[in-house]
mmCIF file of C-alpha atoms in Angstrom:
data_model
loop_
_atom_site.group_PDB
_atom_site.id
_atom_site.type_symbol
_atom_site.label_atom_id
_atom_site.label_comp_id
_atom_site.label_asym_id
_atom_site.label_seq_id
_atom_site.Cartn_x
_atom_site.Cartn_y
_atom_site.Cartn_z
ATOM 1 C CA MET T 1 99.953 62.600 60.247
ATOM 2 C CA PRO T 2 100.460 62.735 56.559
ATOM 3 C CA VAL T 3 96.969 61.179 54.710
ATOM 4 C CA LEU T 4 96.793 59.385 51.670
ATOM 5 C CA ALA T 5 94.757 59.792 48.695
ATOM 6 C CA ALA T 6 93.549 56.829 46.424
ATOM 7 C CA SER T 7 94.176 57.581 42.919
ATOM 8 C CA SER T 8 93.416 55.520 39.764
ATOM 9 C CA SER T 9 95.762 54.534 37.685
ATOM 10 C CA PRO T 10 95.449 53.968 33.788
ATOM 11 C CA SER T 11 95.568 50.154 33.927
ATOM 12 C CA ASP T 12 92.580 50.036 36.228
ATOM 13 C CA ARG T 13 90.790 52.598 33.553
ATOM 14 C CA THR T 14 91.258 49.983 31.032
ATOM 15 C CA TYR T 15 90.109 47.056 33.161
ATOM 16 C CA SER T 16 86.775 49.331 33.514
ATOM 17 C CA VAL T 17 86.023 49.387 29.769
ATOM 18 C CA ALA T 18 87.213 46.323 28.967
ATOM 19 C CA VAL T 19 84.243 44.482 31.521
ATOM 20 C CA GLY T 20 81.760 46.941 29.927
ATOM 21 C CA VAL T 21 81.809 46.540 26.708
ATOM 22 C CA ILE T 22 81.832 42.462 27.298
ATOM 23 C CA LEU T 23 78.753 42.933 29.508
ATOM 24 C CA VAL T 24 77.245 45.381 26.410
ATOM 25 C CA PHE T 25 77.801 42.210 23.814
ATOM 26 C CA ALA T 26 76.529 39.912 26.216
ATOM 27 C CA ALA T 27 73.673 41.645 26.690
ATOM 28 C CA LEU T 28 73.302 42.281 23.323
ATOM 29 C CA GLU T 29 73.860 38.452 22.207
ATOM 30 C CA ILE T 30 71.103 37.319 24.663
ATOM 31 C CA LEU T 31 68.311 39.982 23.434
ATOM 32 C CA ALA T 32 68.907 37.907 19.909
ATOM 33 C CA ILE T 33 69.029 34.391 21.243
ATOM 34 C CA ALA T 34 65.620 35.657 22.826
ATOM 35 C CA ILE T 35 64.219 37.870 19.291
ATOM 36 C CA HIS T 36 65.409 34.087 17.343
ATOM 37 C CA PHE T 37 63.545 31.922 19.779
ATOM 38 C CA GLY T 38 60.598 34.183 19.743
ATOM 39 C CA ALA T 39 60.056 34.004 16.541
ATOM 40 C CA GLU T 40 60.315 30.632 16.020
ATOM 41 C CA HIS T 41 57.528 29.224 18.662
ATOM 42 C CA ARG T 42 55.296 32.051 16.914
ATOM 43 C CA ALA T 43 56.090 30.260 13.453
ATOM 44 C CA HIS T 44 55.266 26.790 14.949
ATOM 45 C CA ARG T 45 51.997 28.615 16.313
ATOM 46 C CA ALA T 46 50.821 29.590 13.505
ATOM 47 C CA THR T 47 51.400 25.847 11.377
ATOM 48 C CA LEU T 48 49.973 24.441 14.396
ATOM 49 C CA PRO T 49 46.235 24.256 13.180
ATOM 50 C CA SER T 50 47.236 23.307 9.171
ATOM 51 C CA ILE T 51 48.849 20.586 10.507
ATOM 52 C CA LYS T 52 46.094 19.361 12.557
ATOM 53 C CA ALA T 53 43.294 19.782 9.905
ATOM 54 C CA PRO T 54 44.531 17.183 7.388
ATOM 55 C CA ALA T 55 45.883 14.861 10.269
ATOM 56 C CA THR T 56 42.562 13.940 11.292
ATOM 57 C CA ALA T 57 41.582 13.440 7.667
ATOM 58 C CA ALA T 58 44.696 10.899 7.345
ATOM 59 C CA SER T 59 43.776 8.827 10.547
ATOM 60 C CA VAL T 60 42.899 5.469 7.499
ATOM 61 C CA GLN T 61 45.748 4.024 7.233
ATOM 62 C CA PRO T 62 48.228 4.520 4.009
ATOM 63 C CA GLY T 63 46.873 2.662 0.932
ATOM 64 C CA ALA T 64 43.558 1.588 2.780
ATOM 65 C CA THR T 65 40.500 2.193 0.787
ATOM 66 C CA PRO T 66 37.781 4.506 1.939
ATOM 67 C CA ALA T 67 34.663 3.319 3.420
ATOM 68 C CA PRO T 68 31.770 4.210 0.521
ATOM 69 C CA PRO T 69 29.140 6.584 2.642
ATOM 70 C CA GLN T 70 25.964 4.236 3.665
ATOM 71 C CA ALA T 71 22.864 4.196 1.959
ATOM 72 C CA SER T 72 20.171 5.930 3.818
ATOM 73 C CA ALA T 73 17.231 4.228 4.058
ATOM 74 C CA PRO T 74 13.731 4.776 2.277
ATOM 75 C CA SER T 75 12.171 7.428 4.029
ATOM 76 C CA SER T 76 8.536 6.790 5.138
ATOM 77 C CA ALA T 77 7.176 8.716 1.457
ATOM 78 C CA ALA T 78 8.929 6.677 -0.226
ATOM 79 C CA LEU T 79 7.579 3.836 1.424
ATOM 80 C CA SER T 80 4.419 4.821 1.399
ATOM 81 C CA ALA T 81 4.708 5.512 -2.431
ATOM 82 C CA SER T 82 5.522 1.841 -2.941
ATOM 83 C CA ASP T 83 3.056 0.153 -1.223
ATOM 84 C CA HIS T 84 0.134 2.834 -2.945
ATOM 85 C CA LEU T 85 2.058 1.461 -6.382
ATOM 86 C CA LEU T 86 2.201 -2.142 -4.862
ATOM 87 C CA LYS T 87 -1.695 -1.864 -4.341
ATOM 88 C CA GLU T 88 -2.142 -0.474 -8.169
ATOM 89 C CA ALA T 89 -0.415 -2.899 -9.626
ATOM 90 C CA ASN T 90 -1.974 -5.767 -7.681
ATOM 91 C CA VAL T 91 -5.364 -4.454 -9.199
ATOM 92 C CA LEU T 92 -3.763 -4.385 -12.912
ATOM 93 C CA ARG T 93 -2.521 -7.675 -12.151
ATOM 94 C CA GLU T 94 -6.495 -9.176 -11.668
ATOM 95 C CA ARG T 95 -7.669 -6.975 -14.279
ATOM 96 C CA GLY T 96 -4.884 -9.289 -16.934
ATOM 97 C CA ASP T 97 -2.950 -5.893 -17.580
ATOM 98 C CA THR T 98 0.267 -7.419 -16.424
ATOM 99 C CA ALA T 99 2.362 -4.513 -18.825
ATOM 100 C CA ASN T 100 1.199 -1.719 -16.915
ATOM 101 C CA ALA T 101 1.423 -3.707 -13.400
ATOM 102 C CA LEU T 102 4.894 -4.239 -13.937
ATOM 103 C CA ALA T 103 5.391 -1.027 -15.067
ATOM 104 C CA ARG T 104 4.333 -0.076 -11.537
ATOM 105 C CA LEU T 105 5.808 -2.652 -9.715
ATOM 106 C CA GLN T 106 9.176 -2.166 -10.868
ATOM 107 C CA ASP T 107 8.537 2.043 -9.888
ATOM 108 C CA ALA T 108 7.908 1.242 -6.827
ATOM 109 C CA SER T 109 10.849 -1.527 -6.747
ATOM 110 C CA GLN T 110 13.435 1.920 -7.469
ATOM 111 C CA ARG T 111 11.163 3.672 -4.772
ATOM 112 C CA ASP T 112 12.241 0.648 -1.656
ATOM 113 C CA PRO T 113 14.340 -1.495 -3.063
ATOM 114 C CA LYS T 114 14.069 -4.405 -0.558
ATOM 115 C CA ASN T 115 10.427 -4.523 -0.624
ATOM 116 C CA PRO T 116 9.960 -8.374 -0.450
ATOM 117 C CA GLN T 117 6.158 -8.402 -1.474
ATOM 118 C CA VAL T 118 7.388 -5.463 -4.508
ATOM 119 C CA LEU T 119 10.217 -8.330 -5.771
ATOM 120 C CA ALA T 120 7.631 -10.906 -5.435
ATOM 121 C CA GLU T 121 4.911 -9.480 -7.330
ATOM 122 C CA MET T 122 7.235 -9.003 -9.996
ATOM 123 C CA ALA T 123 8.969 -12.373 -9.894
ATOM 124 C CA ALA T 124 5.137 -13.973 -10.451
ATOM 125 C CA ILE T 125 4.856 -11.869 -13.163
ATOM 126 C CA TYR T 126 7.922 -12.697 -14.568
ATOM 127 C CA GLU T 127 7.192 -16.263 -14.551
ATOM 128 C CA SER T 128 3.951 -16.155 -15.647
ATOM 129 C CA ILE T 129 5.200 -14.407 -18.774
ATOM 130 C CA GLN T 130 7.827 -16.691 -19.027
ATOM 131 C CA LEU T 131 10.434 -14.466 -18.562
ATOM 132 C CA TYR T 132 12.182 -17.037 -16.386
ATOM 133 C CA ASP T 133 15.822 -16.012 -16.198
ATOM 134 C CA ARG T 134 13.952 -12.179 -14.428
ATOM 135 C CA SER T 135 11.931 -14.639 -12.395
ATOM 136 C CA ASN T 136 14.710 -16.179 -10.719
ATOM 137 C CA GLU T 137 17.103 -13.180 -10.675
ATOM 138 C CA THR T 138 14.284 -11.485 -8.775
ATOM 139 C CA TRP T 139 13.721 -14.483 -6.471
ATOM 140 C CA ARG T 140 17.299 -14.403 -5.530
ATOM 141 C CA LYS T 141 16.794 -10.525 -4.872
ATOM 142 C CA ILE T 142 14.000 -12.211 -2.025
ATOM 143 C CA GLN T 143 16.714 -14.614 -0.728
ATOM 144 C CA ASP T 144 19.664 -11.957 -0.592
ATOM 145 C CA LEU T 145 16.932 -10.154 2.350
ATOM 146 C CA GLY T 146 17.155 -13.158 4.452
ATOM 147 C CA PRO T 147 15.106 -14.502 7.189
ATOM 148 C CA SER T 148 13.861 -10.604 7.115
ATOM 149 C CA ALA T 149 12.058 -11.232 3.944
ATOM 150 C CA GLY T 150 9.232 -13.641 6.050
ATOM 151 C CA PRO T 151 7.943 -15.929 4.272
ATOM 152 C CA LEU T 152 8.352 -14.628 1.266
ATOM 153 C CA TYR T 153 12.223 -15.905 1.939
ATOM 154 C CA GLU T 154 11.517 -19.101 2.344
ATOM 155 C CA LEU T 155 9.266 -19.142 -0.901
ATOM 156 C CA ALA T 156 11.928 -17.595 -2.751
ATOM 157 C CA ASP T 157 14.856 -20.096 -1.436
ATOM 158 C CA MET T 158 11.941 -22.949 -2.730
ATOM 159 C CA LYS T 159 11.971 -21.083 -5.932
ATOM 160 C CA LEU T 160 15.527 -21.014 -6.687
ATOM 161 C CA ARG T 161 16.327 -24.584 -6.252
ATOM 162 C CA VAL T 162 13.267 -25.619 -8.192
ATOM 163 C CA GLY T 163 13.816 -23.695 -10.761
ATOM 164 C CA ALA T 164 11.359 -21.412 -12.221
ATOM 165 C CA ALA T 165 12.252 -22.331 -15.693
ATOM 166 C CA ALA T 166 10.618 -25.792 -14.495
ATOM 167 C CA THR T 167 7.487 -24.768 -14.072
ATOM 168 C CA PRO T 168 5.344 -26.710 -16.314
ATOM 169 C CA ALA T 169 2.782 -26.002 -19.004
ATOM 170 C CA PRO T 170 -0.465 -24.645 -18.148
ATOM 171 C CA GLY T 171 -3.048 -27.242 -16.737
ATOM 172 C CA ALA T 172 -0.128 -29.443 -15.241
ATOM 173 C CA PRO T 173 -0.556 -29.770 -11.154
ATOM 174 C CA MET T 174 1.062 -27.777 -8.915
ATOM 175 C CA ASP T 175 0.733 -26.148 -5.581
ATOM 176 C CA THR T 176 -0.489 -22.349 -4.911
ATOM 177 C CA ALA T 177 3.368 -21.665 -4.822
ATOM 178 C CA GLY T 178 3.508 -22.601 -8.698
ATOM 179 C CA LYS T 179 5.885 -25.798 -7.792
ATOM 180 C CA PRO T 180 5.238 -29.137 -9.254
ATOM 181 C CA LEU T 181 3.208 -31.975 -8.253
ATOM 182 C CA ASP T 182 4.816 -35.673 -9.142
ATOM 183 C CA ALA T 183 3.444 -39.087 -9.611
ATOM 184 C CA GLU T 184 2.462 -39.276 -5.417
ATOM 185 C CA GLY T 185 1.356 -35.666 -5.610
ATOM 186 C CA LEU T 186 3.737 -33.992 -3.705
ATOM 187 C CA PRO T 187 5.592 -30.932 -4.246
ATOM 188 C CA GLU T 188 9.125 -32.464 -6.421
ATOM 189 C CA GLY T 189 11.986 -33.001 -3.556
ATOM 190 C CA SER T 190 9.391 -32.288 -1.028
ATOM 191 C CA VAL T 191 8.909 -35.104 1.939
ATOM 192 C CA PHE T 192 5.547 -33.653 2.848
ATOM 193 C CA GLY T 193 2.900 -32.084 0.933
ATOM 194 C CA VAL T 194 -0.935 -31.126 1.077
ATOM 195 C CA THR T 195 -3.082 -33.742 -1.526
ATOM 196 C CA ASN T 196 -6.648 -32.398 -0.727
ATOM 197 C CA ILE T 197 -8.148 -29.250 1.392
ATOM 198 C CA GLU T 198 -12.157 -29.367 1.902
ATOM 199 C CA THR T 199 -13.916 -26.363 2.792
ATOM 200 C CA GLU T 200 -16.900 -26.601 4.887
ATOM 201 C CA GLN T 201 -19.333 -24.298 5.836
ATOM 202 C CA ILE T 202 -21.075 -24.977 9.430
ATOM 203 C CA PRO T 203 -24.422 -23.404 9.859
ATOM 204 C CA ASP T 204 -24.127 -21.980 13.015
ATOM 205 C CA PRO T 205 -26.992 -18.815 13.532
ATOM 206 C CA GLU T 206 -24.984 -16.959 16.640
ATOM 207 C CA ALA T 207 -21.907 -16.844 14.759
ATOM 208 C CA GLU T 208 -20.818 -14.259 11.484
ATOM 209 C CA THR T 209 -18.165 -17.036 9.882
ATOM 210 C CA ASN T 210 -17.914 -20.696 11.104
ATOM 211 C CA LEU T 211 -16.166 -22.785 8.728
ATOM 212 C CA ARG T 212 -14.046 -25.837 8.816
ATOM 213 C CA LEU T 213 -11.126 -27.131 6.588
ATOM 214 C CA LYS T 214 -10.070 -30.745 6.540
ATOM 215 C CA ILE T 215 -6.094 -30.735 5.401
ATOM 216 C CA GLU T 216 -4.936 -34.099 4.162
ATOM 217 C CA ILE T 217 -1.005 -34.283 4.517
ATOM 218 C CA LYS T 218 0.705 -36.713 2.658
ATOM 219 C CA LYS T 219 4.265 -37.921 3.732
ATOM 220 C CA ARG T 220 6.499 -39.250 0.590
ATOM 221 C CA GLN T 221 6.689 -43.402 0.940
ATOM 222 C CA GLY T 222 9.739 -45.076 1.935
ATOM 223 C CA VAL T 223 11.335 -41.771 3.736
ATOM 224 C CA ALA T 224 11.903 -41.864 7.023
ATOM 225 C CA ILE T 225 11.027 -38.813 9.064
ATOM 226 C CA ASP T 226 11.651 -37.081 12.821
ATOM 227 C CA HIS T 227 8.498 -36.127 14.129
ATOM 228 C CA SER T 228 10.301 -32.985 16.001
ATOM 229 C CA LYS T 229 11.454 -31.622 12.657
ATOM 230 C CA LEU T 230 8.316 -31.575 11.292
ATOM 231 C CA ARG T 231 6.067 -27.578 11.191
ATOM 232 C CA ILE T 232 2.493 -27.317 10.269
ATOM 233 C CA MET T 233 1.338 -23.605 10.265
ATOM 234 C CA VAL T 234 -2.037 -22.538 9.278
ATOM 235 C CA LEU T 235 -2.506 -18.753 8.920
ATOM 236 C CA PHE T 236 -6.137 -17.097 8.820
ATOM 237 C CA TYR T 237 -6.844 -13.765 6.879
ATOM 238 C CA ASP T 238 -9.163 -11.053 7.395
ATOM 239 C CA SER T 239 -10.000 -8.042 5.549
ATOM 240 C CA VAL T 240 -11.196 -4.953 6.391
ATOM 241 C CA ASP T 241 -13.646 -2.763 4.937
ATOM 242 C CA ASN T 242 -12.855 -5.250 1.679
ATOM 243 C CA ASP T 243 -9.744 -3.444 1.797
ATOM 244 C CA LYS T 244 -6.773 -4.230 4.303
ATOM 245 C CA ILE T 245 -5.749 -7.462 4.521
ATOM 246 C CA VAL T 246 -4.862 -8.145 8.194
ATOM 247 C CA ALA T 247 -4.206 -11.103 10.365
ATOM 248 C CA THR T 248 -7.410 -12.649 12.125
ATOM 249 C CA ASP T 249 -8.586 -12.082 15.179
ATOM 250 C CA ALA T 250 -11.254 -14.937 15.233
ATOM 251 C CA ASP T 251 -11.672 -18.201 17.283
ATOM 252 C CA VAL T 252 -9.312 -20.854 15.618
ATOM 253 C CA ASN T 253 -9.508 -24.635 16.657
ATOM 254 C CA TYR T 254 -7.507 -27.232 15.498
ATOM 255 C CA GLU T 255 -6.780 -30.882 16.098
ATOM 256 C CA TRP T 256 -6.161 -34.627 14.107
ATOM 257 C CA MET T 257 -8.341 -36.738 13.189
ATOM 258 C CA ASN T 258 -6.304 -39.701 13.760
ATOM 259 C CA PRO T 259 -4.675 -39.275 17.877
ATOM 260 C CA LYS T 260 -1.265 -41.008 16.472
ATOM 261 C CA HIS T 261 -1.099 -38.903 13.398
ATOM 262 C CA ASP T 262 2.394 -40.593 12.681
ATOM 263 C CA TRP T 263 1.801 -41.341 9.167
ATOM 264 C CA ALA T 264 2.477 -45.272 10.327
ATOM 265 C CA GLU T 265 -1.436 -46.713 10.682
ATOM 266 C CA SER T 266 -2.314 -44.013 7.147
ATOM 267 C CA ASN T 267 -0.968 -41.638 4.750
ATOM 268 C CA PRO T 268 -2.175 -38.726 4.483
ATOM 269 C CA GLU T 269 -2.617 -37.703 7.687
ATOM 270 C CA THR T 270 -5.799 -34.820 8.538
ATOM 271 C CA LEU T 271 -5.515 -32.252 10.360
ATOM 272 C CA ILE T 272 -8.990 -30.515 11.064
ATOM 273 C CA VAL T 273 -8.617 -26.967 11.118
ATOM 274 C CA THR T 274 -12.118 -24.566 12.209
ATOM 275 C CA TYR T 275 -12.441 -20.553 11.999
ATOM 276 C CA LEU T 276 -15.154 -19.403 14.070
ATOM 277 C CA ARG T 277 -16.303 -15.499 14.195
ATOM 278 C CA SER T 278 -19.184 -15.110 16.319
ATOM 279 C CA LYS T 279 -21.985 -11.990 15.921
ATOM 280 C CA ALA T 280 -20.701 -10.432 19.190
ATOM 281 C CA HIS T 281 -16.911 -11.097 18.676
ATOM 282 C CA SER T 282 -14.831 -7.910 19.346
ATOM 283 C CA ILE T 283 -11.896 -6.518 17.459
ATOM 284 C CA THR T 284 -8.645 -7.757 19.536
ATOM 285 C CA SER T 285 -5.209 -7.046 18.560
ATOM 286 C CA GLU T 286 -2.986 -8.454 15.828
ATOM 287 C CA ALA T 287 -1.178 -10.104 18.663
ATOM 288 C CA ALA T 288 -4.582 -12.945 17.674
ATOM 289 C CA LEU T 289 -2.555 -14.405 15.336
ATOM 290 C CA SER T 290 -1.060 -16.680 17.471
ATOM 291 C CA ALA T 291 -4.113 -18.002 18.335
ATOM 292 C CA ALA T 292 -4.524 -18.364 14.710
ATOM 293 C CA ALA T 293 -1.584 -19.664 13.059
ATOM 294 C CA ALA T 294 -1.549 -23.865 14.224
ATOM 295 C CA SER T 295 2.009 -24.858 14.660
ATOM 296 C CA VAL T 296 1.327 -28.839 15.118
ATOM 297 C CA THR T 297 3.889 -30.467 16.856
ATOM 298 C CA PRO T 298 3.017 -34.685 15.509
ATOM 299 C CA GLY T 299 2.498 -36.594 18.274
ATOM 300 C CA LYS T 300 0.982 -33.784 20.782
ATOM 301 C CA ASN T 301 -2.877 -33.947 19.978
ATOM 302 C CA SER T 302 -3.998 -30.761 22.652
ATOM 303 C CA SER T 303 -6.897 -29.954 20.794
ATOM 304 C CA LYS T 304 -6.708 -26.179 21.147
ATOM 305 C CA SER T 305 -10.486 -24.104 21.521
ATOM 306 C CA LYS T 306 -11.932 -21.247 23.163
ATOM 307 C CA LYS T 307 -15.524 -20.416 24.494
ATOM 308 C CA ARG T 308 -17.748 -18.752 22.371
ATOM 309 C CA GLY T 309 -17.283 -14.750 22.492
ATOM 310 C CA GLU T 310 -13.910 -15.332 24.122
ATOM 311 C CA PRO T 311 -11.126 -12.874 22.685
ATOM 312 C CA ALA T 312 -8.848 -14.641 20.881
ATOM 313 C CA ALA T 313 -5.871 -13.045 22.468
ATOM 314 C CA SER T 314 -5.234 -10.090 25.269
ATOM 315 C CA THR T 315 -7.239 -7.156 24.121
ATOM 316 C CA ASP T 316 -4.237 -4.810 26.078
ATOM 317 C CA SER T 317 -3.804 -2.655 22.749
ATOM 318 C CA LEU T 318 -6.133 -2.697 19.926
ATOM 319 C CA SER T 319 -4.902 -2.947 16.399
ATOM 320 C CA GLY T 320 -6.158 -0.502 15.187
ATOM 321 C CA ASP T 321 -8.289 -1.703 12.934
ATOM 322 C CA SER T 322 -11.641 -0.039 13.469
ATOM 323 C CA GLY T 323 -13.812 -1.249 9.894
ATOM 324 C CA ARG T 324 -15.371 -4.116 9.657
ATOM 325 C CA ARG T 325 -13.323 -7.551 9.144
ATOM 326 C CA ARG T 326 -14.351 -10.255 6.815
ATOM 327 C CA TYR T 327 -13.168 -13.900 6.608
ATOM 328 C CA LEU T 328 -10.562 -13.999 3.259
ATOM 329 C CA GLY T 329 -8.753 -16.917 3.132
ATOM 330 C CA TYR T 330 -5.944 -18.837 4.700
ATOM 331 C CA VAL T 331 -2.623 -19.660 3.894
ATOM 332 C CA ILE T 332 -0.842 -23.014 4.798
ATOM 333 C CA ARG T 333 2.839 -23.949 4.736
ATOM 334 C CA ILE T 334 4.868 -27.127 5.755
ATOM 335 C CA LEU T 335 8.274 -27.230 6.628
ATOM 336 C CA TYR T 336 10.834 -29.779 7.251
ATOM 337 C CA ASP T 337 14.306 -29.653 8.795
ATOM 338 C CA ASP T 338 13.253 -25.601 9.043
ATOM 339 C CA LYS T 339 12.888 -26.020 4.881
ATOM 340 C CA LEU T 340 9.599 -25.068 2.888
ATOM 341 C CA GLN T 341 7.304 -28.329 1.846
ATOM 342 C CA THR T 342 4.992 -26.880 -0.116
ATOM 343 C CA VAL T 343 2.418 -23.958 0.338
ATOM 344 C CA ARG T 344 -1.646 -23.917 0.078
ATOM 345 C CA ALA T 345 -3.256 -20.234 -0.355
ATOM 346 C CA GLU T 346 -6.782 -19.613 -0.891
ATOM 347 C CA PRO T 347 -7.420 -16.876 -2.891
ATOM 348 C CA ALA T 348 -3.818 -17.294 -4.219
ATOM 349 C CA ARG T 349 -2.806 -13.938 -4.083
ATOM 350 C CA LEU T 350 -2.537 -14.129 -0.075
ATOM 351 C CA ILE T 351 1.354 -15.459 -0.490
ATOM 352 C CA ASN T 352 2.199 -12.869 -1.986
ATOM 353 C CA ASP T 353 -0.540 -10.196 -0.608
ATOM 354 C CA ALA T 354 -1.260 -11.562 3.426
ATOM 355 C CA PRO T 355 1.552 -9.073 5.773
ATOM 356 C CA ASN T 356 4.147 -11.397 7.304
ATOM 357 C CA PRO T 357 3.392 -13.084 10.894
ATOM 358 C CA SER T 358 4.007 -10.433 13.299
ATOM 359 C CA VAL T 359 4.199 -13.744 16.195
ATOM 360 C CA SER T 360 6.285 -16.575 15.541
ATOM 361 C CA PRO T 361 3.855 -19.677 15.991
#
């Protein structure tokens, strides 16, 4: 049987070569594309960190002013230095050396610009040497501190309302805060004032100190009042080792001489406040200020008193004032409708030197 042998014609060989060439070109094109995109990806990753870095800094909206850095709070060292300078200034002022006292206070103010005690001392000295513009400017700094300045905020508010420049010549009647008294004996612009204070030492063999304050409080004639808006604060202070001033921990009692004390039957009305430190009195917590601050509500004659020797407050935590305490003085503040009416203090330096009350009466 004849056998047929397959043979490749020239056209078949040409076709195979053409297909091979096409495949080679296709492979080369795929390789070129891969190289191109690989290089582009590497370039993108290389530039990514440099793009992210400024993005964080540019999170503030365009056109907005960057917030200034927050000022750091005064360090404890700065506060200690300012307190030390304040004490030196007080000593110099009592000696009559106002120039050096003012220099110490200016240094203290630079170290601790928001210390109301330092600012109040500066304002008082400026006022005493008749630099009224600087005095008012300094009182305004205390006012800007807000209620955090404590009683000095109220004092600054009163000073600025009256005006330090209005302070009369020496010898004219004023309250302890330097507010002029009018013909009725009341601070100008006030509804209430203190017209007289009698201090009586009571003989008591069992007491280290037993004294009584009789405070005459007068209402302005012809002015209708709301009793609920009147607050009378009597704060006693002691000295520890004749150096540190602290709120008293002694027994304090207060009562009205007239049970009604509504200023309708008599004007002024008399508030009687007693201070008793027995010889056996133990040192107690600073929370005793709640008993020393008489917040008197007219119409309520609830006399506060304690048995002799009974602690003035809880002794759960000691104040740390382990030195010897002695009676130093008092500060009387009268507020009506949340406005300071008058301040009376003995000695007068307690207005600036006494610590702010830690317990709101």
